[in-house]
Short mmCIF file of C-alpha atoms in Angstrom, two decimals:
data_model
loop_
_atom_site.label_atom_id
_atom_site.label_comp_id
_atom_site.label_asym_id
_atom_site.label_seq_id
_atom_site.Cartn_x
_atom_site.Cartn_y
_atom_site.Cartn_z
CA MET A 77 13.29 -33.73 -2.90
CA GLN A 78 9.89 -31.80 -2.53
CA GLU A 79 11.72 -29.18 -0.24
CA SER A 80 14.38 -28.26 -3.37
CA ARG A 81 11.79 -27.30 -5.67
CA LYS A 82 12.65 -23.92 -7.23
CA ILE A 83 9.61 -21.97 -8.65
CA GLU A 84 9.75 -19.81 -11.79
CA ILE A 85 8.23 -16.59 -11.37
CA MET A 86 6.57 -14.87 -14.73
CA ASP A 87 5.60 -11.06 -13.79
CA THR A 88 2.78 -9.98 -16.36
CA THR A 89 1.96 -6.75 -14.45
CA LEU A 90 2.92 -4.77 -17.74
CA ARG A 91 0.54 -6.88 -20.07
CA ASP A 92 -2.52 -8.41 -17.89
CA GLY A 93 -1.74 -5.85 -15.30
CA GLU A 94 -2.24 -2.93 -17.60
CA GLN A 95 -5.76 -4.04 -18.49
CA THR A 96 -7.00 -3.02 -14.97
CA SER A 97 -9.45 -0.25 -15.85
CA GLY A 98 -8.13 3.02 -15.95
CA VAL A 99 -4.37 1.92 -15.84
CA SER A 100 -2.00 2.86 -18.64
CA PHE A 101 1.98 3.14 -17.94
CA ALA A 102 3.75 5.65 -20.14
CA ALA A 103 6.90 4.01 -22.28
CA GLN A 104 9.53 5.30 -19.54
CA GLU A 105 7.47 3.88 -16.43
CA LYS A 106 7.43 0.62 -18.27
CA VAL A 107 11.45 0.77 -18.55
CA SER A 108 11.46 1.44 -15.16
CA VAL A 109 9.11 -0.85 -14.02
CA VAL A 110 10.87 -3.83 -15.99
CA SER A 111 14.19 -2.74 -14.71
CA LEU A 112 12.82 -3.01 -10.79
CA LEU A 113 11.47 -6.57 -11.55
CA LEU A 114 14.57 -7.96 -13.35
CA ASP A 115 17.54 -6.23 -12.04
CA GLU A 116 16.30 -5.48 -8.04
CA LEU A 117 13.69 -8.04 -7.65
CA LYS A 118 15.22 -11.24 -9.82
CA VAL A 119 11.91 -12.19 -11.18
CA ASP A 120 12.53 -14.63 -13.74
CA ARG A 121 10.51 -13.30 -16.86
CA VAL A 122 8.22 -10.47 -17.33
CA GLU A 123 5.53 -9.98 -19.90
CA ILE A 124 5.79 -7.02 -21.35
CA ALA A 125 2.81 -6.21 -23.56
CA SER A 126 0.58 -7.62 -26.47
CA ALA A 127 1.25 -7.51 -29.91
CA ARG A 128 -0.73 -5.19 -32.39
CA VAL A 129 -2.29 -2.99 -29.40
CA SER A 130 -0.90 0.34 -31.01
CA GLU A 131 1.99 2.24 -32.37
CA GLY A 132 2.80 4.07 -28.96
CA GLU A 133 3.17 0.38 -27.54
CA PHE A 134 5.07 -0.75 -30.08
CA LYS A 135 7.43 1.73 -29.09
CA SER A 136 7.30 0.93 -25.59
CA VAL A 137 8.52 -2.56 -26.50
CA GLN A 138 11.03 -1.33 -28.38
CA LYS A 139 12.46 0.87 -25.63
CA MET A 140 12.45 -2.07 -22.98
CA ALA A 141 14.00 -4.35 -25.67
CA GLN A 142 16.87 -1.89 -25.87
CA TRP A 143 17.27 -1.78 -22.23
CA ALA A 144 17.12 -5.73 -21.77
CA THR A 145 19.54 -6.28 -24.53
CA THR A 146 21.94 -3.86 -22.84
CA HIS A 147 21.56 -5.44 -19.47
CA GLY A 148 21.66 -9.19 -20.80
CA TYR A 149 17.89 -9.79 -20.09
CA ILE A 150 16.20 -9.73 -23.45
CA ASP A 151 15.39 -13.59 -23.06
CA LYS A 152 13.26 -12.91 -20.00
CA LEU A 153 11.17 -10.44 -21.91
CA GLU A 154 7.69 -11.80 -23.21
CA VAL A 155 5.17 -10.54 -25.55
CA LEU A 156 1.81 -11.99 -26.27
CA GLY A 157 1.05 -12.89 -29.56
CA PHE A 158 -1.83 -14.32 -31.49
CA VAL A 159 -2.46 -17.20 -34.09
CA ASP A 160 -2.88 -14.76 -37.01
CA GLY A 161 -0.48 -16.19 -39.36
CA THR A 162 3.16 -14.09 -38.92
CA THR A 163 1.58 -10.81 -38.22
CA SER A 164 1.87 -10.89 -34.63
CA LEU A 165 5.44 -12.64 -34.35
CA GLU A 166 6.80 -10.04 -37.12
CA TRP A 167 5.73 -7.22 -34.71
CA ILE A 168 7.45 -9.04 -31.75
CA ALA A 169 10.72 -9.52 -33.77
CA LYS A 170 10.55 -5.96 -35.23
CA ALA A 171 10.64 -4.83 -31.79
CA GLY A 172 13.26 -6.23 -30.69
CA CYS A 173 12.00 -9.16 -28.48
CA LYS A 174 12.80 -12.85 -28.68
CA VAL A 175 9.91 -14.65 -26.92
CA VAL A 176 6.29 -14.82 -27.88
CA ASN A 177 3.71 -16.16 -25.43
CA LEU A 178 1.15 -17.81 -27.90
CA LEU A 179 -2.45 -17.65 -27.01
CA SER A 180 -4.14 -20.33 -28.62
CA LYS A 181 -7.73 -21.76 -27.40
CA GLY A 182 -7.81 -23.97 -24.23
CA SER A 183 -11.81 -24.20 -24.49
CA LEU A 184 -14.02 -25.85 -27.09
CA LYS A 185 -16.32 -22.88 -26.81
CA HIS A 186 -13.68 -20.55 -27.36
CA CYS A 187 -12.39 -22.47 -30.50
CA THR A 188 -15.91 -23.15 -31.59
CA TYR A 189 -17.79 -19.70 -31.35
CA GLN A 190 -14.78 -17.20 -31.49
CA LEU A 191 -12.79 -18.39 -33.95
CA ARG A 192 -15.71 -20.38 -35.90
CA LYS A 193 -13.18 -23.25 -36.49
CA SER A 194 -12.92 -26.82 -35.96
CA PRO A 195 -10.44 -28.38 -33.35
CA GLU A 196 -8.45 -29.66 -35.99
CA GLN A 197 -8.54 -26.36 -38.07
CA HIS A 198 -7.21 -24.41 -34.87
CA LEU A 199 -4.73 -27.20 -34.19
CA GLU A 200 -3.33 -26.71 -37.28
CA ASP A 201 -3.02 -23.13 -37.53
CA VAL A 202 -1.48 -23.26 -33.96
CA LYS A 203 1.63 -25.41 -35.22
CA LYS A 204 1.86 -22.75 -38.26
CA SER A 205 2.31 -20.20 -35.90
CA ILE A 206 4.66 -22.12 -33.63
CA ASN A 207 7.04 -23.48 -36.84
CA SER A 208 6.93 -19.54 -38.14
CA ALA A 209 8.20 -18.31 -34.82
CA CYS A 210 10.74 -21.09 -34.83
CA GLU A 211 11.94 -19.83 -38.33
CA MET A 212 12.27 -16.20 -37.28
CA GLY A 213 14.35 -16.92 -34.34
CA LEU A 214 11.46 -16.49 -31.51
CA LYS A 215 11.18 -19.21 -28.56
CA VAL A 216 7.54 -20.09 -27.96
CA ASN A 217 5.77 -20.34 -24.72
CA LEU A 218 1.67 -21.59 -25.36
CA TYR A 219 -1.06 -20.01 -23.59
CA LEU A 220 -4.35 -22.31 -23.50
CA GLU A 221 -6.86 -19.58 -23.22
CA ASP A 222 -9.85 -20.29 -21.10
CA TRP A 223 -8.25 -23.84 -19.91
CA SER A 224 -9.96 -23.79 -17.03
CA ASN A 225 -13.47 -23.73 -18.49
CA GLY A 226 -11.95 -26.43 -20.62
CA MET A 227 -11.10 -28.62 -18.05
CA ARG A 228 -14.77 -28.26 -16.60
CA ASP A 229 -16.75 -28.63 -19.87
CA SER A 230 -14.81 -30.08 -22.93
CA LYS A 231 -11.50 -31.88 -21.35
CA ASP A 232 -11.20 -34.16 -24.54
CA TYR A 233 -10.72 -30.96 -26.35
CA VAL A 234 -7.91 -29.80 -23.93
CA PHE A 235 -6.19 -33.26 -24.24
CA LYS A 236 -6.21 -33.00 -28.09
CA MET A 237 -4.77 -30.12 -28.10
CA MET A 238 -2.35 -30.77 -25.73
CA ASP A 239 -1.89 -34.34 -27.67
CA GLY A 240 -1.22 -32.50 -30.98
CA LEU A 241 1.42 -29.92 -29.48
CA LYS A 242 3.21 -31.90 -27.07
CA ASP A 243 6.24 -32.58 -29.27
CA GLU A 244 6.08 -29.06 -30.83
CA PRO A 245 9.02 -26.69 -29.91
CA VAL A 246 7.38 -25.23 -26.85
CA THR A 247 9.28 -24.16 -24.04
CA ARG A 248 6.33 -23.99 -21.71
CA PHE A 249 2.42 -24.80 -21.67
CA MET A 250 0.50 -22.14 -19.69
CA LEU A 251 -2.75 -22.91 -17.72
CA PRO A 252 -4.83 -19.81 -17.35
CA ASP A 253 -7.93 -19.67 -14.99
CA THR A 254 -8.79 -16.89 -17.42
CA LEU A 255 -12.22 -15.89 -15.70
CA GLY A 256 -11.25 -16.69 -12.46
CA ILE A 257 -13.71 -19.71 -11.84
CA LEU A 258 -11.69 -22.30 -10.25
CA ASN A 259 -11.54 -23.27 -6.63
CA PRO A 260 -8.72 -24.73 -4.86
CA ASP A 261 -9.97 -28.34 -5.10
CA GLU A 262 -10.16 -27.99 -9.26
CA ALA A 263 -7.11 -26.08 -9.58
CA GLY A 264 -5.25 -28.76 -7.85
CA ARG A 265 -6.93 -31.40 -9.71
CA PHE A 266 -6.77 -30.34 -12.87
CA CYS A 267 -3.26 -29.19 -12.64
CA SER A 268 -2.27 -32.70 -11.55
CA GLU A 269 -4.31 -34.08 -14.51
CA MET A 270 -2.34 -31.91 -16.86
CA ILE A 271 0.98 -32.96 -15.41
CA GLU A 272 0.24 -37.15 -15.00
CA ARG A 273 -0.86 -37.27 -18.39
CA TYR A 274 2.08 -35.20 -19.91
CA PRO A 275 5.06 -35.70 -17.79
CA GLY A 276 7.91 -33.75 -18.26
CA ILE A 277 6.31 -30.91 -19.78
CA HIS A 278 7.04 -27.48 -18.18
CA PHE A 279 3.11 -26.07 -16.95
CA ASP A 280 2.42 -22.38 -15.61
CA PHE A 281 -0.43 -21.62 -13.75
CA HIS A 282 -2.29 -18.50 -14.44
CA ALA A 283 -4.50 -17.36 -11.59
CA HIS A 284 -7.39 -14.59 -11.66
CA ASN A 285 -9.18 -13.28 -8.62
CA ASP A 286 -12.94 -13.07 -9.28
CA TYR A 287 -13.54 -15.56 -6.48
CA ASP A 288 -10.49 -14.37 -4.51
CA LEU A 289 -9.24 -17.33 -4.83
CA ALA A 290 -6.28 -16.95 -6.77
CA VAL A 291 -3.82 -17.33 -4.42
CA ALA A 292 -5.57 -20.28 -2.89
CA ASN A 293 -5.57 -21.94 -6.52
CA VAL A 294 -2.02 -21.02 -6.82
CA TYR A 295 -1.09 -22.75 -3.91
CA GLU A 296 -2.95 -25.98 -5.12
CA ALA A 297 -1.36 -25.67 -8.36
CA LEU A 298 2.12 -25.59 -7.07
CA LYS A 299 1.32 -28.53 -4.72
CA ALA A 300 0.29 -30.51 -8.14
CA GLY A 301 3.70 -29.67 -9.39
CA VAL A 302 3.28 -26.78 -11.54
CA LYS A 303 6.86 -25.37 -12.26
CA GLY A 304 5.54 -21.84 -12.76
CA VAL A 305 3.35 -19.33 -11.55
CA HIS A 306 2.31 -16.01 -13.02
CA VAL A 307 1.66 -12.88 -10.89
CA THR A 308 1.12 -9.06 -11.12
CA VAL A 309 2.46 -6.54 -8.62
CA ASN A 310 -0.29 -5.02 -6.24
CA GLY A 311 -2.49 -7.69 -7.95
CA LEU A 312 -3.59 -5.55 -10.88
CA GLY A 313 -5.15 -6.98 -13.60
CA GLU A 314 -8.77 -7.15 -15.55
CA ARG A 315 -12.03 -6.87 -13.31
CA ALA A 316 -10.70 -8.56 -9.77
CA GLY A 317 -6.91 -8.66 -10.86
CA ASN A 318 -4.56 -11.41 -11.02
CA ALA A 319 -2.78 -13.49 -8.15
CA PRO A 320 -0.46 -10.75 -6.65
CA LEU A 321 3.10 -11.15 -6.53
CA THR A 322 3.73 -10.41 -2.57
CA SER A 323 1.26 -12.81 -1.31
CA VAL A 324 2.29 -15.78 -3.88
CA ILE A 325 6.12 -15.51 -2.90
CA ALA A 326 5.03 -15.43 0.76
CA LEU A 327 3.03 -18.44 0.17
CA ILE A 328 5.70 -20.19 -1.72
CA HIS A 329 8.25 -19.65 0.64
CA ASP A 330 6.77 -19.85 3.84
CA HIS A 331 3.86 -22.48 3.36
CA LEU A 332 5.66 -24.90 0.63
CA GLY A 333 8.90 -24.05 1.61
CA PHE A 334 9.89 -23.88 -2.19
CA LYS A 335 12.59 -21.44 -3.59
CA THR A 336 12.42 -18.67 -5.79
CA ASN A 337 14.89 -16.04 -7.25
CA ILE A 338 13.24 -13.25 -5.50
CA ASP A 339 14.67 -10.69 -3.54
CA GLU A 340 11.71 -10.26 -0.57
CA SER A 341 13.75 -7.06 0.68
CA LYS A 342 12.52 -5.39 -2.70
CA LEU A 343 8.96 -6.24 -3.03
CA TYR A 344 7.79 -3.23 -0.75
CA ASN A 345 9.72 -0.78 -2.48
CA VAL A 346 8.66 -1.80 -6.31
CA SER A 347 4.84 -2.39 -4.92
CA LYS A 348 4.89 1.65 -4.35
CA VAL A 349 6.34 2.36 -7.22
CA VAL A 350 3.71 0.65 -9.33
CA GLU A 351 1.10 2.15 -7.01
CA SER A 352 2.56 5.76 -8.39
CA TYR A 353 2.61 4.88 -11.86
CA SER A 354 -0.77 3.11 -11.96
CA GLY A 355 -2.32 5.09 -9.62
CA VAL A 356 -4.41 2.41 -7.92
CA ARG A 357 -3.89 2.61 -4.52
CA ILE A 358 -2.54 -0.55 -2.28
CA PRO A 359 -5.44 -1.14 0.61
CA ASN A 360 -4.12 -0.39 4.17
CA ASN A 361 -4.83 -3.78 4.80
CA LYS A 362 -3.33 -5.49 1.75
CA PRO A 363 -0.98 -8.68 2.73
CA LEU A 364 2.89 -7.71 3.18
CA ILE A 365 2.52 -4.10 1.12
CA GLY A 366 -0.44 -2.41 3.14
CA ASP A 367 0.09 0.54 4.96
CA ASN A 368 -1.59 -1.19 8.30
CA VAL A 369 -0.09 -5.28 8.25
CA PHE A 370 2.66 -4.63 10.33
CA THR A 371 0.89 -2.22 12.81
CA GLN A 372 -0.19 -3.67 16.25
CA VAL A 373 -3.31 -2.13 17.56
CA ALA A 374 -4.35 -3.70 21.01
CA GLY A 375 -2.41 -3.06 24.02
CA ILE A 376 -2.09 -6.59 25.22
CA HIS A 377 -0.59 -6.94 21.65
CA ALA A 378 1.99 -4.64 22.20
CA ASP A 379 2.50 -6.09 25.77
CA GLY A 380 2.97 -9.80 24.46
CA ASP A 381 5.68 -8.46 21.93
CA LYS A 382 7.42 -6.73 24.73
CA LYS A 383 7.88 -9.79 26.71
CA LYS A 384 8.53 -12.61 24.32
CA ASN A 385 7.43 -11.61 20.69
CA LEU A 386 4.14 -13.51 21.28
CA TYR A 387 2.19 -11.75 18.35
CA PHE A 388 4.96 -12.08 15.85
CA ASN A 389 4.57 -14.66 12.88
CA ASP A 390 6.65 -15.68 10.25
CA LEU A 391 5.87 -12.56 8.28
CA LEU A 392 8.53 -10.34 9.91
CA PRO A 393 8.24 -6.92 8.27
CA GLU A 394 11.98 -6.72 8.02
CA ARG A 395 12.06 -9.27 5.39
CA PHE A 396 10.04 -7.19 3.05
CA GLY A 397 12.13 -3.91 3.97
CA ARG A 398 9.53 -2.97 6.29
CA TYR A 399 9.15 -2.31 10.28
CA ARG A 400 6.73 -3.18 13.03
CA GLU A 401 4.48 -0.01 14.60
CA TYR A 402 2.51 0.19 17.42
CA ALA A 403 -0.45 2.00 16.76
CA LEU A 404 -1.51 5.23 19.20
CA GLY A 405 -4.80 5.73 19.93
CA LYS A 406 -8.05 4.75 22.25
CA ASN A 407 -7.23 1.41 22.02
CA SER A 408 -3.47 1.69 22.87
CA GLY A 409 -2.20 0.30 26.28
CA ARG A 410 1.02 1.43 28.13
CA SER A 411 3.19 -1.28 26.28
CA ASN A 412 2.22 0.75 22.94
CA ILE A 413 3.06 3.88 24.18
CA VAL A 414 6.69 2.39 25.71
CA LYS A 415 7.23 0.85 22.22
CA ASN A 416 6.59 4.09 20.53
CA LEU A 417 8.95 5.85 22.89
CA GLU A 418 11.26 3.35 22.71
CA ALA A 419 11.67 3.76 19.17
CA LEU A 420 12.18 7.43 19.27
CA GLY A 421 14.84 7.46 21.91
CA ILE A 422 12.13 9.03 24.66
CA GLU A 423 12.54 7.97 28.36
CA LEU A 424 9.81 8.83 30.82
CA ASP A 425 9.24 7.90 34.26
CA GLU A 426 5.99 6.02 35.18
CA GLU A 427 4.23 9.18 36.33
CA ALA A 428 4.64 10.81 32.78
CA THR A 429 4.16 7.69 30.98
CA SER A 430 0.73 7.05 32.34
CA LYS A 431 0.10 10.84 31.63
CA VAL A 432 0.87 10.66 28.03
CA THR A 433 -1.25 7.49 27.51
CA ALA A 434 -4.43 8.82 29.32
CA ARG A 435 -3.84 11.93 26.84
CA ILE A 436 -3.05 9.22 23.46
CA ILE A 437 -6.52 7.49 24.41
CA GLU A 438 -8.32 10.97 24.92
CA LEU A 439 -7.16 12.04 21.63
CA GLY A 440 -8.01 8.63 19.95
CA ASP A 441 -11.59 9.44 20.95
CA LYS A 442 -11.24 12.18 18.46
CA LYS A 443 -9.15 10.56 15.34
CA GLU A 444 -8.48 6.76 14.62
CA VAL A 445 -4.84 6.94 15.14
CA VAL A 446 -2.13 9.17 16.46
CA SER A 447 0.93 8.55 14.44
CA LEU A 448 4.49 8.31 15.53
CA ASP A 449 5.20 11.71 14.16
CA GLU A 450 3.09 13.14 16.72
CA LEU A 451 3.85 11.60 19.64
CA PRO A 452 6.64 13.89 20.79
CA TYR A 453 4.28 16.72 20.29
CA ILE A 454 2.21 14.84 22.58
CA VAL A 455 4.57 14.36 25.03
CA SER A 456 5.86 18.02 25.06
CA ASP A 457 2.02 18.96 25.51
CA VAL A 458 1.92 17.08 28.63
CA LEU A 459 4.74 17.23 30.56
CA LYS A 460 5.14 21.13 29.74
CA ASN A 461 1.97 22.40 29.92
CA GLY A 462 -0.08 19.86 31.75
CA ASN A 463 -3.89 19.72 31.06
CA ASP A 464 -5.86 21.06 34.19
CA PHE A 465 -7.73 24.49 33.22
CA LYS A 466 -9.50 25.15 36.72
CA GLU A 467 -9.80 28.74 37.22
CA ILE A 468 -10.77 29.79 33.73
CA GLN A 469 -13.00 27.57 31.50
CA MET A 470 -14.03 27.71 27.92
CA LEU A 471 -17.60 27.05 27.66
CA ASN A 472 -18.61 28.14 24.41
CA TYR A 473 -16.67 29.70 21.23
CA SER A 474 -18.07 30.27 17.49
CA LEU A 475 -15.59 31.35 14.76
CA THR A 476 -17.05 32.32 11.47
CA LEU A 477 -15.12 32.97 8.31
CA THR A 478 -17.07 34.13 5.38
CA ASP A 479 -15.67 35.08 2.25
CA GLY A 480 -15.59 39.37 1.54
CA LEU A 481 -15.83 39.28 5.39
CA ARG A 482 -13.69 39.73 8.21
CA PRO A 483 -13.63 36.60 10.57
CA THR A 484 -15.72 36.81 13.75
CA ALA A 485 -15.62 34.91 16.96
CA THR A 486 -17.94 34.89 19.83
CA VAL A 487 -16.77 33.39 23.13
CA LYS A 488 -18.24 32.18 26.21
CA ILE A 489 -15.95 31.47 29.52
CA GLY A 490 -16.41 31.02 32.93
CA ILE A 491 -13.88 32.44 35.63
CA LYS A 492 -14.26 31.31 39.07
CA GLY A 493 -17.96 30.45 38.32
CA LYS A 494 -19.23 33.30 36.81
CA VAL A 495 -19.69 33.37 33.04
CA TYR A 496 -18.91 36.26 30.73
CA GLN A 497 -19.59 36.51 26.76
CA GLU A 498 -18.06 38.92 23.82
CA THR A 499 -18.30 38.81 19.87
CA ALA A 500 -15.19 40.66 18.02
CA ALA A 501 -14.18 40.70 14.58
CA GLY A 502 -10.43 40.29 13.51
CA GLU A 503 -7.97 39.88 10.55
CA GLY A 504 -7.89 35.85 11.39
CA GLN A 505 -10.00 33.58 13.46
CA TYR A 506 -7.70 33.50 16.17
CA HIS A 507 -7.55 36.96 15.96
CA ALA A 508 -11.00 37.45 16.63
CA PHE A 509 -10.78 34.99 19.13
CA SER A 510 -8.22 36.86 21.16
CA LYS A 511 -10.08 40.33 20.69
CA ALA A 512 -13.10 38.62 21.93
CA MET A 513 -11.13 37.12 24.99
CA PHE A 514 -9.69 40.59 25.84
CA LYS A 515 -12.64 42.56 25.56
CA ILE A 516 -13.84 40.32 28.56
CA TYR A 517 -10.66 40.73 30.41
CA ARG A 518 -10.50 44.64 29.90
CA SER A 519 -14.08 44.80 31.21
CA LEU A 520 -13.03 43.03 34.08
CA ASN A 521 -9.28 45.38 34.73
CA LYS A 522 -7.59 42.44 34.06
CA PRO A 523 -4.13 42.65 32.65
CA VAL A 524 -3.40 40.50 29.37
CA PRO A 525 -0.31 39.83 28.08
CA GLU A 526 1.48 40.65 25.02
CA LEU A 527 1.65 37.78 22.13
CA ILE A 528 5.27 37.95 21.29
CA ASP A 529 5.63 34.70 18.61
CA TYR A 530 2.50 32.32 17.00
CA GLU A 531 4.38 29.00 15.83
CA VAL A 532 2.59 25.98 14.12
CA VAL A 533 4.60 22.85 14.21
CA ILE A 534 3.25 20.14 11.39
CA PRO A 535 4.62 16.87 11.64
CA PRO A 536 6.52 15.29 9.00
CA GLY A 537 4.27 13.08 6.43
CA GLY A 538 1.89 15.21 4.72
CA LYS A 539 -1.35 14.03 6.62
CA THR A 540 -3.81 16.52 6.46
CA ASN A 541 -5.25 15.13 9.54
CA ALA A 542 -2.15 15.20 11.77
CA TYR A 543 -2.38 16.41 15.13
CA VAL A 544 -0.43 20.32 14.77
CA GLN A 545 1.33 21.73 17.52
CA THR A 546 0.64 25.40 18.32
CA VAL A 547 3.11 27.41 20.23
CA ILE A 548 2.44 30.87 21.44
CA THR A 549 4.97 32.90 23.13
CA TRP A 550 3.68 35.47 25.57
CA LYS A 551 5.20 38.66 27.54
CA PHE A 552 3.88 39.18 30.84
CA GLU A 553 5.13 41.60 33.59
CA GLY A 554 9.18 42.08 31.86
CA LYS A 555 8.96 38.16 31.28
CA VAL A 556 8.79 35.90 28.28
CA PHE A 557 6.96 32.42 28.70
CA LYS A 558 5.60 29.95 25.95
CA THR A 559 2.66 27.89 26.19
CA ARG A 560 1.35 25.00 23.67
CA ALA A 561 -1.05 22.52 22.71
CA LEU A 562 -2.26 20.31 20.44
CA ASP A 563 -4.91 19.35 18.15
CA ILE A 564 -5.97 18.45 14.41
CA ASP A 565 -7.03 22.04 13.81
CA GLN A 566 -4.43 24.54 14.10
CA THR A 567 -6.90 27.29 15.49
CA VAL A 568 -8.27 25.48 18.32
CA ALA A 569 -4.67 24.27 19.26
CA ALA A 570 -4.08 28.09 19.51
CA ILE A 571 -7.20 28.50 21.20
CA LYS A 572 -6.06 25.60 23.46
CA ALA A 573 -2.68 27.29 24.25
CA THR A 574 -4.39 30.69 25.08
CA MET A 575 -6.33 29.10 27.93
CA LYS A 576 -3.50 27.46 29.46
CA MET A 577 -1.63 31.01 29.41
CA LEU A 578 -4.89 32.38 31.05
CA ASN A 579 -4.83 29.76 33.64
CA MET A 580 -1.37 30.23 34.29
CA LEU A 581 -1.67 34.24 34.90
CA GLU A 582 -4.65 33.52 37.13
CA SER A 583 -2.49 31.03 39.36
CA GLY A 584 0.49 32.78 39.08
CA ASN A 585 2.38 29.67 38.20
CA ILE A 586 4.51 30.55 35.11
CA PRO A 587 6.85 27.80 35.13
CA LYS A 588 10.65 28.77 35.70
CA MET A 589 11.60 26.63 32.94
CA ASN A 590 8.96 28.67 30.39
CA TYR A 591 10.07 32.09 30.72
CA MET A 592 13.32 34.34 30.68
CA GLU A 593 14.16 37.89 31.51
CA LEU A 594 14.03 40.34 29.16
CA PRO A 595 16.84 42.79 28.86
#
């Protein structure tokens, strides 16, 4: 039955993927990736290298082969080899591998202009390489390089090659869209022609993404009946890359209803490891593995999810070792806030939730997204200190930091409708600000509190644009209390906390929950 088909997955991250500009995996990284692909992710085969690249590559292949032999995976490692007599084959065998992916020419142009040989001559050379590989105990898979152009421009040549090789000891014939030229109609039609003409042969399809059609072409190739597909982790590969592993797996499982051996729950972890090793960042909107793809932004979506999971689809994040998030920002609605508070185990009443929602929308105008890690600080800032500055208002301030000079601050504040301005220098920007402020206060004979402690709390995650909470402890008339504020800049947060303190003093409203008697 069509539904019971199992598709073979061959990962070529370490061979084709390493042809990504600027990517080069260290030997130990390659062993690590092979281990993740075979041991954890359960891919069927891994193409790990090209023969004859370098001495360093040879040693890497040796290490991977040693690991695979020890763990019973040696028949799942494959190395690209060339029709060059026995040179590539000896290189592969000496490295300890057992499978060669032999690169033959799949288009007349490649045969004629690159090899400068007739189809008959090339066919004979390929047969000799196959026979030599078998004599050396190597299994053979065969690439028909540039097969897609061959099917477009020289179909008779493709069939001539296949007619001459179909009875050779070749395990798989691999059909590459080497230059990523195919559209889905062509991919499906060409694969169908191969399968109908050569029934019983195992065909793999190898897609490139030059027109951003790699996944769609894989879809049509599988519908046509190919038995295996080639992928890379994160879509790495030369030019626009190869068909990405994660998207292809979701396509196979959800849209075609076919089976694979892949453990979906390990996909995200493997993708992140390869991201680290390759240095190629995963785009935030990359399906399944991008940072934002399981994040709902609009409030109406969070509301729908809360009521009946109305904005869920089959790509549930838990399948891929991830979880759903609800963005906090200017597009957030009350449901977004509630979903995030639930995730943190925080319960607020209606009034408090409304205040927190209003603050997040306000902060979202300054920054695209507020993170879940920052939410507790926002809640604390809103509920403990409020946000209304009435009697004393900050009208303007300027902070100057110059190498070799003391920081200076100029502040302009309004107190009950009157404007005051002062400038001061200090040991730091906030120190300069506070000295300028207290100059104003002393000129008015107003009492000022003593700063007891200054604490900056940074959310986890290491984001340099995260909202930080500055908590300042004050002593005034024998009592100690705290004010706190939130901003991307810790000095600005400290200024906000100071303004809260001054308004509390002006109004005589020091909350009992915020102070304690000194001994």
